[in-house]
Coordinates of C-alpha atoms in Angstrom, one line a residue:
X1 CA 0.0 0.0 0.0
X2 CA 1.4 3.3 -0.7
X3 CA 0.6 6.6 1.3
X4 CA 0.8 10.3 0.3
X5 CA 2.8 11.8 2.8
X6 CA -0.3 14.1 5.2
X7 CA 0.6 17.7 3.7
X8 CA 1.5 17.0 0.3
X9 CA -2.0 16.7 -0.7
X10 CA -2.7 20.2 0.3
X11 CA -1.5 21.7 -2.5
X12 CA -2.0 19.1 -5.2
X13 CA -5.2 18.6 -6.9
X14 CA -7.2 15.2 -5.9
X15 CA -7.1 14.6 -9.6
X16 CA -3.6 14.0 -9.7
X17 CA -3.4 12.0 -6.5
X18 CA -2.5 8.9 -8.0
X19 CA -0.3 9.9 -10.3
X20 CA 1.4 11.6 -7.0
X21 CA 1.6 8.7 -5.2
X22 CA 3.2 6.9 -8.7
X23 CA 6.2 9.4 -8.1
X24 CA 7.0 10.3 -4.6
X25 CA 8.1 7.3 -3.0
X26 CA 10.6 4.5 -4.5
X27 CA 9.0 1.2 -4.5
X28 CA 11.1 -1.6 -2.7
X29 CA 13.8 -3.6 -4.8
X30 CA 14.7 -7.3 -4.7
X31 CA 17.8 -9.5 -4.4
X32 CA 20.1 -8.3 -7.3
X33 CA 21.8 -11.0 -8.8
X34 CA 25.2 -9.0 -8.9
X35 CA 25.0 -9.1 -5.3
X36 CA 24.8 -12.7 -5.8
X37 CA 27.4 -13.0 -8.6
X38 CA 29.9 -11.0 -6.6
X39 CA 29.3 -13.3 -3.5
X40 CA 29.2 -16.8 -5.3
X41 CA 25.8 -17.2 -3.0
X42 CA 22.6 -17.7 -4.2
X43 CA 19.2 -15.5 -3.3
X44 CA 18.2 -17.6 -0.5
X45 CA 21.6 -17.2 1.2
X46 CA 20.2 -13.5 1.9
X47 CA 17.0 -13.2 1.7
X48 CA 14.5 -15.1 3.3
X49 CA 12.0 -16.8 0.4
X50 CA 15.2 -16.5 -2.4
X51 CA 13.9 -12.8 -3.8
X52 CA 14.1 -9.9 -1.1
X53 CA 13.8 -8.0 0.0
X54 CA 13.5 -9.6 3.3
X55 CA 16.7 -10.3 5.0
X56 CA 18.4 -13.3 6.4
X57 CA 20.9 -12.8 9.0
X58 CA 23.8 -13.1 6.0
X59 CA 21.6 -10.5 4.2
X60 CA 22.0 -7.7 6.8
X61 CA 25.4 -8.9 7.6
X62 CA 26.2 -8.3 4.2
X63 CA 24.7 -4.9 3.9
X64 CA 26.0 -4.0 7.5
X65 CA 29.5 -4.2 5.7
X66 CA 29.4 -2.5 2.6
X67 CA 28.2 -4.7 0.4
X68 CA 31.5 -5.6 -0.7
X69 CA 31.8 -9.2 0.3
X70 CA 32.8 -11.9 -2.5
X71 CA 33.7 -15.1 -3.3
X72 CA 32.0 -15.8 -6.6
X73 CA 34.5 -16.2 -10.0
X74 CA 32.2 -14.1 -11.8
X75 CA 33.8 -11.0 -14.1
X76 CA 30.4 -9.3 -15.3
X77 CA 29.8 -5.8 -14.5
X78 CA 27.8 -5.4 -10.9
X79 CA 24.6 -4.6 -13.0
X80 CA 21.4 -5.7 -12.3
X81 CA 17.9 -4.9 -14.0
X82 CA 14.0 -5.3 -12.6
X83 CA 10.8 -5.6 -14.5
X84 CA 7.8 -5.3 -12.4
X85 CA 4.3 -5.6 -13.6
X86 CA 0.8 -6.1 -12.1
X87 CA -2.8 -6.2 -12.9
X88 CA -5.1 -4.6 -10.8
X89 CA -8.5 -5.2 -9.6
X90 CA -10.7 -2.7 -7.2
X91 CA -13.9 -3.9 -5.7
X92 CA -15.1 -0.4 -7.4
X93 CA -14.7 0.9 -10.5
X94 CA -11.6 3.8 -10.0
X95 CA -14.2 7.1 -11.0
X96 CA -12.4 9.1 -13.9
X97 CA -9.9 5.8 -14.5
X98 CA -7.3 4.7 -11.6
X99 CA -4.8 7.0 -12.7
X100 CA -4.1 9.1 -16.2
X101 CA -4.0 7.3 -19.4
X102 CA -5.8 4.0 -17.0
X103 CA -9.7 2.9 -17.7
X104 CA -11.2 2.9 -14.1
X105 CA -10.6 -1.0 -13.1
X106 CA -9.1 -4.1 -14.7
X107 CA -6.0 -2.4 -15.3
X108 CA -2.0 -4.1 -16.4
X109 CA 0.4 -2.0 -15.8
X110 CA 4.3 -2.1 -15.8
X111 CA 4.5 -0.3 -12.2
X112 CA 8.6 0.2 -12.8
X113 CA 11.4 -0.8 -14.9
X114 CA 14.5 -0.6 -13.1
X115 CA 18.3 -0.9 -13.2
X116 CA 21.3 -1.2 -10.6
X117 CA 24.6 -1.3 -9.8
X118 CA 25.1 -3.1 -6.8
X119 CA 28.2 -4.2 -5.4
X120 CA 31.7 -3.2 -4.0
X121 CA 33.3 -0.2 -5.4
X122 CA 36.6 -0.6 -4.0
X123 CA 37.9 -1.9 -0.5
X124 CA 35.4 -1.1 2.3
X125 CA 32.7 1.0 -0.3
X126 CA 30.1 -0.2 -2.1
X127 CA 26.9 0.4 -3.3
X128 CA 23.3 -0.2 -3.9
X129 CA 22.1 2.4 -6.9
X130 CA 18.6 2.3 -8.6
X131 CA 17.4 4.1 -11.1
X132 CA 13.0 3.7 -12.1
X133 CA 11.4 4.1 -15.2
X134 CA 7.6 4.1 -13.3
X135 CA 5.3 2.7 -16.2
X136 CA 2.4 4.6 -14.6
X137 CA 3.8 8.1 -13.9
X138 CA 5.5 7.5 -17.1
X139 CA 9.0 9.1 -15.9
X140 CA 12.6 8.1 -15.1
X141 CA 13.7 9.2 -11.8
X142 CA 16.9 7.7 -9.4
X143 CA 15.0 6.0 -6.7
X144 CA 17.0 4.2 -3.9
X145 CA 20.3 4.7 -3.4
X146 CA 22.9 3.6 -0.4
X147 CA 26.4 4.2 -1.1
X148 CA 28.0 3.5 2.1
X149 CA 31.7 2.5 3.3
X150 CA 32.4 0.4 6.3
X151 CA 35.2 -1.3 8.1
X152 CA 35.6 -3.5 11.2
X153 CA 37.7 -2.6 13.9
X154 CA 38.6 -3.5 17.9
X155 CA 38.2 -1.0 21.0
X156 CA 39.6 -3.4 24.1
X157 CA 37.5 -6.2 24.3
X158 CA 34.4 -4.2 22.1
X159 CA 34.4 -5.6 18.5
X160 CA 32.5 -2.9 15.8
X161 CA 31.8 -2.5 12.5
X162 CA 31.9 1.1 11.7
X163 CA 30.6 2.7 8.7
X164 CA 28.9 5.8 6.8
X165 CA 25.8 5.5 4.5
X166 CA 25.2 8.3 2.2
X167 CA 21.8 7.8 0.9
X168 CA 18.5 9.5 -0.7
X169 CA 15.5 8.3 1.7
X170 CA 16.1 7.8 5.4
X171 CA 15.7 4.1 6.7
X172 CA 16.8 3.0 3.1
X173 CA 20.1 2.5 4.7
X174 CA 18.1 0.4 7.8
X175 CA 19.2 -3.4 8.1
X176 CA 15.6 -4.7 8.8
X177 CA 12.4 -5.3 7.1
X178 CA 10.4 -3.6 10.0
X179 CA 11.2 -0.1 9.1
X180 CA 9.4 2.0 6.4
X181 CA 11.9 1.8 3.5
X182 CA 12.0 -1.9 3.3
X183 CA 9.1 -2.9 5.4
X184 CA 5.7 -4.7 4.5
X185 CA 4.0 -4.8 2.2
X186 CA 7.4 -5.4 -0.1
X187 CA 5.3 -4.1 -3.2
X188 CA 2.3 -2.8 -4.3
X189 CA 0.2 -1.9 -7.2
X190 CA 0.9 2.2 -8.2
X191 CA -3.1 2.0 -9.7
X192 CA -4.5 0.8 -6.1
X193 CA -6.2 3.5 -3.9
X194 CA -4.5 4.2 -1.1
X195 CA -4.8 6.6 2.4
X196 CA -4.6 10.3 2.0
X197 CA -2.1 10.0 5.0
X198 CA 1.3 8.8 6.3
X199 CA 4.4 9.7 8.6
X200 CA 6.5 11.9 7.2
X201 CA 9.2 9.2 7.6
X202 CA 6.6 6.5 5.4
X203 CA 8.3 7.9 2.4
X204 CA 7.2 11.0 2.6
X205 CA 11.2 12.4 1.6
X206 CA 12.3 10.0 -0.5
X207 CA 14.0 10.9 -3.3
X208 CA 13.8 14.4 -2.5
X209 CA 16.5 14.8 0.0
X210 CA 20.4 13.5 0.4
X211 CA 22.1 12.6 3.4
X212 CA 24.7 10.4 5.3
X213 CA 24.3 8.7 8.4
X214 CA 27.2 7.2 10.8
X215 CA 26.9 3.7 12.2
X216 CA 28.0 1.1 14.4
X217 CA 27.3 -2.6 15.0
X218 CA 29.3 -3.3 18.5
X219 CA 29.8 -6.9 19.6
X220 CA 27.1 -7.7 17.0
X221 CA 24.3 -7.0 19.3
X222 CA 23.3 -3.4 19.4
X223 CA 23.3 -1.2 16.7
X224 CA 23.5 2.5 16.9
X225 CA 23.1 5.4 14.5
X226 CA 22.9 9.2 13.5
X227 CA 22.6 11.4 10.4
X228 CA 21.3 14.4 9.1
X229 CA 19.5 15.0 5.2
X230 CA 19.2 18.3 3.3
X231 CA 16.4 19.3 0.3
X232 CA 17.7 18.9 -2.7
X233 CA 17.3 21.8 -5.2
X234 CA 14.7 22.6 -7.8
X235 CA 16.9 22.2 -10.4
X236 CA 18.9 19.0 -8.9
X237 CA 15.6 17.5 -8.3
X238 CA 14.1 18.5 -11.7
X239 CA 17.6 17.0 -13.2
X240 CA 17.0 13.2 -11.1
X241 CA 13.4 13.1 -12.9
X242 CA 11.7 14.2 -9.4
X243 CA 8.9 16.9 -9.6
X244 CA 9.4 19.6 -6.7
X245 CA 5.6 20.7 -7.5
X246 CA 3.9 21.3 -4.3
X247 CA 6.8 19.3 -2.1
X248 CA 6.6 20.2 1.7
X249 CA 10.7 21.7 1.2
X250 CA 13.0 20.8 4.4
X251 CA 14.0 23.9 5.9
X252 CA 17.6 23.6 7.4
X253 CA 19.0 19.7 8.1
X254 CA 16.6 17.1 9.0
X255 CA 18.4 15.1 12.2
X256 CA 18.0 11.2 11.7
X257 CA 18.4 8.4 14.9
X258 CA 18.2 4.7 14.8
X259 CA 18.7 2.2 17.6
X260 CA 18.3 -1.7 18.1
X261 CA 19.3 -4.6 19.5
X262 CA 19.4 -8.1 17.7
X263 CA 20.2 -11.3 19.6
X264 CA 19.9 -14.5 17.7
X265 CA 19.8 -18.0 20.0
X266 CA 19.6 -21.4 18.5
X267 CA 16.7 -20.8 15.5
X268 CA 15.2 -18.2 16.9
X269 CA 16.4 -14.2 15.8
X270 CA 14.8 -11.2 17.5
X271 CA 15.7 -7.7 16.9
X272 CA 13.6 -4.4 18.5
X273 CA 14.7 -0.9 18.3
X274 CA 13.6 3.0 17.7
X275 CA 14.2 5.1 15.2
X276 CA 13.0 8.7 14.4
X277 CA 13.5 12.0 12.2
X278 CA 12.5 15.4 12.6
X279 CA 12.0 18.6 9.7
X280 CA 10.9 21.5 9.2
X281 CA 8.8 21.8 6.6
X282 CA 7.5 25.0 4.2
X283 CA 3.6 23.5 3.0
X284 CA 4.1 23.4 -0.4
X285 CA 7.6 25.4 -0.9
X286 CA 5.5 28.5 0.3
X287 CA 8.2 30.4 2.8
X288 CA 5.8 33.4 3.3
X289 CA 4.9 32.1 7.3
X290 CA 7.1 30.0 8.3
X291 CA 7.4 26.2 8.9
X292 CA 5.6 23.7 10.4
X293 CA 7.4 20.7 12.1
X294 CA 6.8 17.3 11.7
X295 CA 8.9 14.6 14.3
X296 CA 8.3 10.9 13.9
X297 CA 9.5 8.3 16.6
X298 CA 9.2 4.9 15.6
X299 CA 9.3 1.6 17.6
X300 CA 9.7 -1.7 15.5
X301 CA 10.6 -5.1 15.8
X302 CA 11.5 -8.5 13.8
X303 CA 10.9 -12.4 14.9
X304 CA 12.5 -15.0 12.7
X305 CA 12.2 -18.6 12.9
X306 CA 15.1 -20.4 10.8
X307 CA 15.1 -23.7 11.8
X308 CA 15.4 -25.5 8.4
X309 CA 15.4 -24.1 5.0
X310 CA 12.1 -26.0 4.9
X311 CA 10.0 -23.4 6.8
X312 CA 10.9 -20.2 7.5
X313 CA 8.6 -18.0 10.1
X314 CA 8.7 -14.3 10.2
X315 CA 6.7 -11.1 12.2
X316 CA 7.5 -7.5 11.6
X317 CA 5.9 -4.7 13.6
X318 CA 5.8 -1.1 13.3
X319 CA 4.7 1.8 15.5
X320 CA 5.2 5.3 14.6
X321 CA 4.0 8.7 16.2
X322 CA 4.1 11.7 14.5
X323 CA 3.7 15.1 16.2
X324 CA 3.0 18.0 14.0
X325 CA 3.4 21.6 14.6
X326 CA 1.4 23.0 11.6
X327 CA 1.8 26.8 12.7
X328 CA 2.4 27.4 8.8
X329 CA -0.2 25.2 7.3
X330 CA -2.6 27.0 9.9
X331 CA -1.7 30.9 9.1
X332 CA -1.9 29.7 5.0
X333 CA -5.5 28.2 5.4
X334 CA -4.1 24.6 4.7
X335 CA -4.8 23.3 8.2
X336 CA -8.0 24.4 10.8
X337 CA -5.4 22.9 13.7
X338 CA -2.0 24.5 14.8
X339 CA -0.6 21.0 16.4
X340 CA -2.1 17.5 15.2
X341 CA -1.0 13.8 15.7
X342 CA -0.9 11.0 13.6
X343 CA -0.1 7.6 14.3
X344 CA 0.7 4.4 12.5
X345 CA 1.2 0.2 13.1
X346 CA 1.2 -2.0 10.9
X347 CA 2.0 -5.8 11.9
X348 CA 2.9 -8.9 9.7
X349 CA 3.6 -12.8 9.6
X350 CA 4.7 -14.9 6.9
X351 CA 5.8 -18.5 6.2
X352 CA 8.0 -19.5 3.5
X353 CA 8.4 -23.6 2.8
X354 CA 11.2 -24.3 0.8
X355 CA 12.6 -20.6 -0.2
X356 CA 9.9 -21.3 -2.8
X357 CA 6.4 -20.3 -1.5
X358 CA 5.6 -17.8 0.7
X359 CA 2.4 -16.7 2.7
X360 CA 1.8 -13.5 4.7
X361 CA -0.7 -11.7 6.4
X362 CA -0.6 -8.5 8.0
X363 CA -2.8 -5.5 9.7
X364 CA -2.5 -1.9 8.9
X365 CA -4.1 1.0 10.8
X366 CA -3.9 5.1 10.3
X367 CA -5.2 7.2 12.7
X368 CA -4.9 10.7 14.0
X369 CA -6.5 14.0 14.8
X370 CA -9.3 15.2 12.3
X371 CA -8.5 18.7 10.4
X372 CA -11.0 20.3 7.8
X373 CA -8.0 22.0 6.1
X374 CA -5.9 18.7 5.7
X375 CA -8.8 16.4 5.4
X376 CA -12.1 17.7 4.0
X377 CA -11.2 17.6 0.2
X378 CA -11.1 13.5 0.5
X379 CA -13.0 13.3 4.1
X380 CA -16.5 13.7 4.9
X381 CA -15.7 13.8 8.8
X382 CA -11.8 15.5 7.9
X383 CA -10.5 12.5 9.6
X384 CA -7.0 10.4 8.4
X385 CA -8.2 6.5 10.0
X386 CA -7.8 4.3 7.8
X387 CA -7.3 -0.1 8.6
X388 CA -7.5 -2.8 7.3
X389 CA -5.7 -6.3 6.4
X390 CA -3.7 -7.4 3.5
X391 CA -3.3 -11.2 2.3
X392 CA -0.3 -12.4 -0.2
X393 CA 1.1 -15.6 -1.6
X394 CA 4.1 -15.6 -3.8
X395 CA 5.7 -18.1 -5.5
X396 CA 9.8 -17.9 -6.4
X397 CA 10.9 -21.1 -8.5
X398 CA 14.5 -19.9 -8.9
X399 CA 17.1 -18.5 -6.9
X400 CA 18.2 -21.3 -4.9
X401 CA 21.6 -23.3 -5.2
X402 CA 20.0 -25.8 -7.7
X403 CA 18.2 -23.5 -9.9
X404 CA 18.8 -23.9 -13.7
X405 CA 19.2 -20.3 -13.9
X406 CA 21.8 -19.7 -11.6
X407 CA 21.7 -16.4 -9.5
X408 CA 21.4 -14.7 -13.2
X409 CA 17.9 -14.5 -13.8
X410 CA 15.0 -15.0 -11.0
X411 CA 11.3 -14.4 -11.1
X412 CA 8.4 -13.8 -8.3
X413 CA 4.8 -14.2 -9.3
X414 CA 2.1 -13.5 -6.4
X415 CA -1.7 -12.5 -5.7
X416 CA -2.1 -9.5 -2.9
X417 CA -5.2 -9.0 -1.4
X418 CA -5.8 -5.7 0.4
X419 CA -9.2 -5.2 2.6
X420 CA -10.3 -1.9 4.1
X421 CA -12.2 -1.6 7.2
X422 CA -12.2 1.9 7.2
X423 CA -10.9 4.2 4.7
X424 CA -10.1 7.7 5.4
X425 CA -12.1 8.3 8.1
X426 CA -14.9 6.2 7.6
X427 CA -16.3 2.2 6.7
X428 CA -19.0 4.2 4.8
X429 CA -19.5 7.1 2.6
X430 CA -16.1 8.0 3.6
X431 CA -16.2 11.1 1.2
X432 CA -19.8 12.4 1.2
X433 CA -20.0 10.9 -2.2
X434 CA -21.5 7.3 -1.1
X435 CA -18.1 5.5 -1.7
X436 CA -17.5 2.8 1.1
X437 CA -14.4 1.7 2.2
X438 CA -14.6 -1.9 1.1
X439 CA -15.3 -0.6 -2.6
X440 CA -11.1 0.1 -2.5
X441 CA -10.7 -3.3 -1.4
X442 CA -7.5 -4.6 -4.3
X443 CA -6.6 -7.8 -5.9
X444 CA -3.2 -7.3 -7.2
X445 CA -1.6 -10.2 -9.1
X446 CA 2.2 -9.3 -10.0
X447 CA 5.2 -10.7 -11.9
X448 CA 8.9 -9.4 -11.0
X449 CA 11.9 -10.3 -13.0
X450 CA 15.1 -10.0 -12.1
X451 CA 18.1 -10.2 -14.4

């Protein structure tokens, strides 16, 4: 499910929400198979259910330091490239078509075409590097990027692993699949409704800021980081096929923390931790009253059963509170409150048999303080709750040891099933306009290729 971040849809016309949502936030990536060339590993080595991008304990080892691990023989350039397509079913006929150029249900789509470089640069740096043609928005843009050195060292008895990420999107840099970058859903349709709201830190920066981040594993058991991201100009935007259009522009340096502890014993892994940002923010690049503030603390954690390569368990959960001072937003008209809150949590389990086959299930829920000025355009009671579930089976035939195609080439095909409860403040005529929230309900079924 994707989100528009809360105050970018203040100055952006409802009629180009979903093209909005199409091209603000990068969509997760996979396992690249120059990862696994350089590595002589397969998929499955590092990611749980042989595609990504969930990661096994060798996965987040292998990001931890740099990406830059080998052992493979292989002498091809560290280039991968994604194809990822989807047809897309609503409950509801989409009123006006799901998106420009899109009749209003029933719609395949080729949500992005994508390549990579990913691998080491050079001792202790390496790099993953994406770049999106979106097949909906119908733009190129760079999307994520985490170019990052690192480098193990001794202080007494405390072992670390030190490095620096400099990357475009922060928690793109994060190690597990419980924060928003990576976390659940992995992928989802760019023609499926979604929320008018999310945490500034769901995305709502990504691509449109740079920054680097300093971090430390010590004694392999807690983890510990800070960084700091600056808005990237019109023109440097403009030039990375990004639209600054209406973007809520970062004022100063946005300060970014991340914490956790991970302890693995027998077959059993656990990780919890916090992690949090906070910007100022001009509403829609207008400077003429100020900023508004928007700081997000997050609380997540991961549970992973790896017993066998058989059956694989796995939870991820999410918390995040986001306090905003909206002193701007109120003195332009945008917002009726000066302070709101809005909170998310989102919740998922999945079993994998065999690296091959993978089931999951997981709960989402939205929910914060109702404004007219932020809410009443897509609201009938200017509220941003929104809940629900979301089912999804995939099936991965390659990527394993055996598989004919070797770590070059390797496929995911899945059905995704997301159900609304409550949509945008409401189970029922949610926007004055008799829509109910079931009628956003999605059946997604997807192909992704890797090469």
């Amino acid at each position: 499910m994707r989100h528009l971040p809360i105050r970018s849809a203040r100055p952006v016309a409802i009629s180009t929400f979903f093209l909005g949502l199409a091209a603000l936030a990068p969509q997760p990536a996979s396992a690249l198979p120059s990862f696994a060339e350089q590595t002589g590993q397969a998929c499955s080595a590092c990611h749980i259910g042989s595609f990504g991008p969930a990661l096994t304990p060798m996965g987040r080892e292998f990001k931890l330091n740099g990406y830059v691990w080998e052992g493979g023989d292989s002498s091809l350039p560290k280039v991968s490239a994604m194809l990822q397509t989807y047809l897309t079913h609503t409950q509801a006929p989409q009123e006006g078509g799901a998106a420009p150029h899109f009749a209003p249900n029933d719609n395949p789509s080729v949500n992005q075409v994508s390549l990579f470089y990913g691998g080491k640069i050079m001792d202790n740096v390496g790099a993953f590097v994406q770049t999106t043609y979106d097949g909906v928005a119908r733009r190129f843009s760079w999307d994520n990027t985490d170019i990052r050195f690192a480098h193990s060292l001794k202080l007494g008895d405390v072992s670390a692993i030190v490095g620096v990420s400099v990357n475009n999107n922060p928690t793109v840099q994060d190690l597990w699949n419980s924060t928003p970058a990576w976390g659940t859903p992995f992928g989802a349709s760019n023609l499926a409704p979604g929320p008018v709201a999310s945490p500034l830190i769901s995305g709502g920066l990504a691509a449109q800021v740079l920054g680097a981040s300093a971090y430390a594993m010590w004694d392999g058991w807690l983890y510990t980081e800070i960084g700091a991201y600056r808005n990237l100009s019109d023109r440097a935007q403009t030039t990375l096929g990004v639209s600054p259009y209406g973007e809520n522009r970062v004022s100063g340096t946005v300060p970014y923390w991340r914490v956790a502890l991970q302890h693995q014993f027998g077959v059993n892994y656990v990780s919890v931790g916090t992690f949090g940002l906070s910007a100022d923010l001009y509403p829609g690049q207008d400077q003429s009253q100020g900023t508004d503030r928007d700081t997000d603390v997050g609380l997540d954690a991961t549970y992973d059963y790896l017993g066998d390569e058989d059956h694989n368990y796995s939870v991820y959960a999410t918390f995040i509170n986001e306090q905003q001072s909206l002193g701007a937003s109120s003195a332009l008209g945008n917002s009726s409150n000066t302070s709101n809150k809005l909170r998310s949590a989102n919740i998922t389990g999945a079993f994998t048999y065999q690296q091959t086959y993978t089931f999951s299930l997981g709960y989402f829920n939205i929910w914060g303080t109702s404004d007219a000025g932020l809410y009443s355009s897509v609201s009938a009671n200017n509220s941003p709750n929104s809940n629900g579930f979301m089912a999804e089976a995939d099936y991965t035939p390659f990527g394993k040891d055996d598989s004919p195609f070797g770590p070059h080439v390797n496929l995911r095909l899945g059905l995704q099933y997301t159900d609304y409860l409550k949509f945008d403040g409401a189970s029922s005529n949610y926007d004055g306009a008799g829509h109910s929230a079931a009628g956003n309900n999605t059946l997604a079924a997807f192909a992704w290729f890797m090469f």
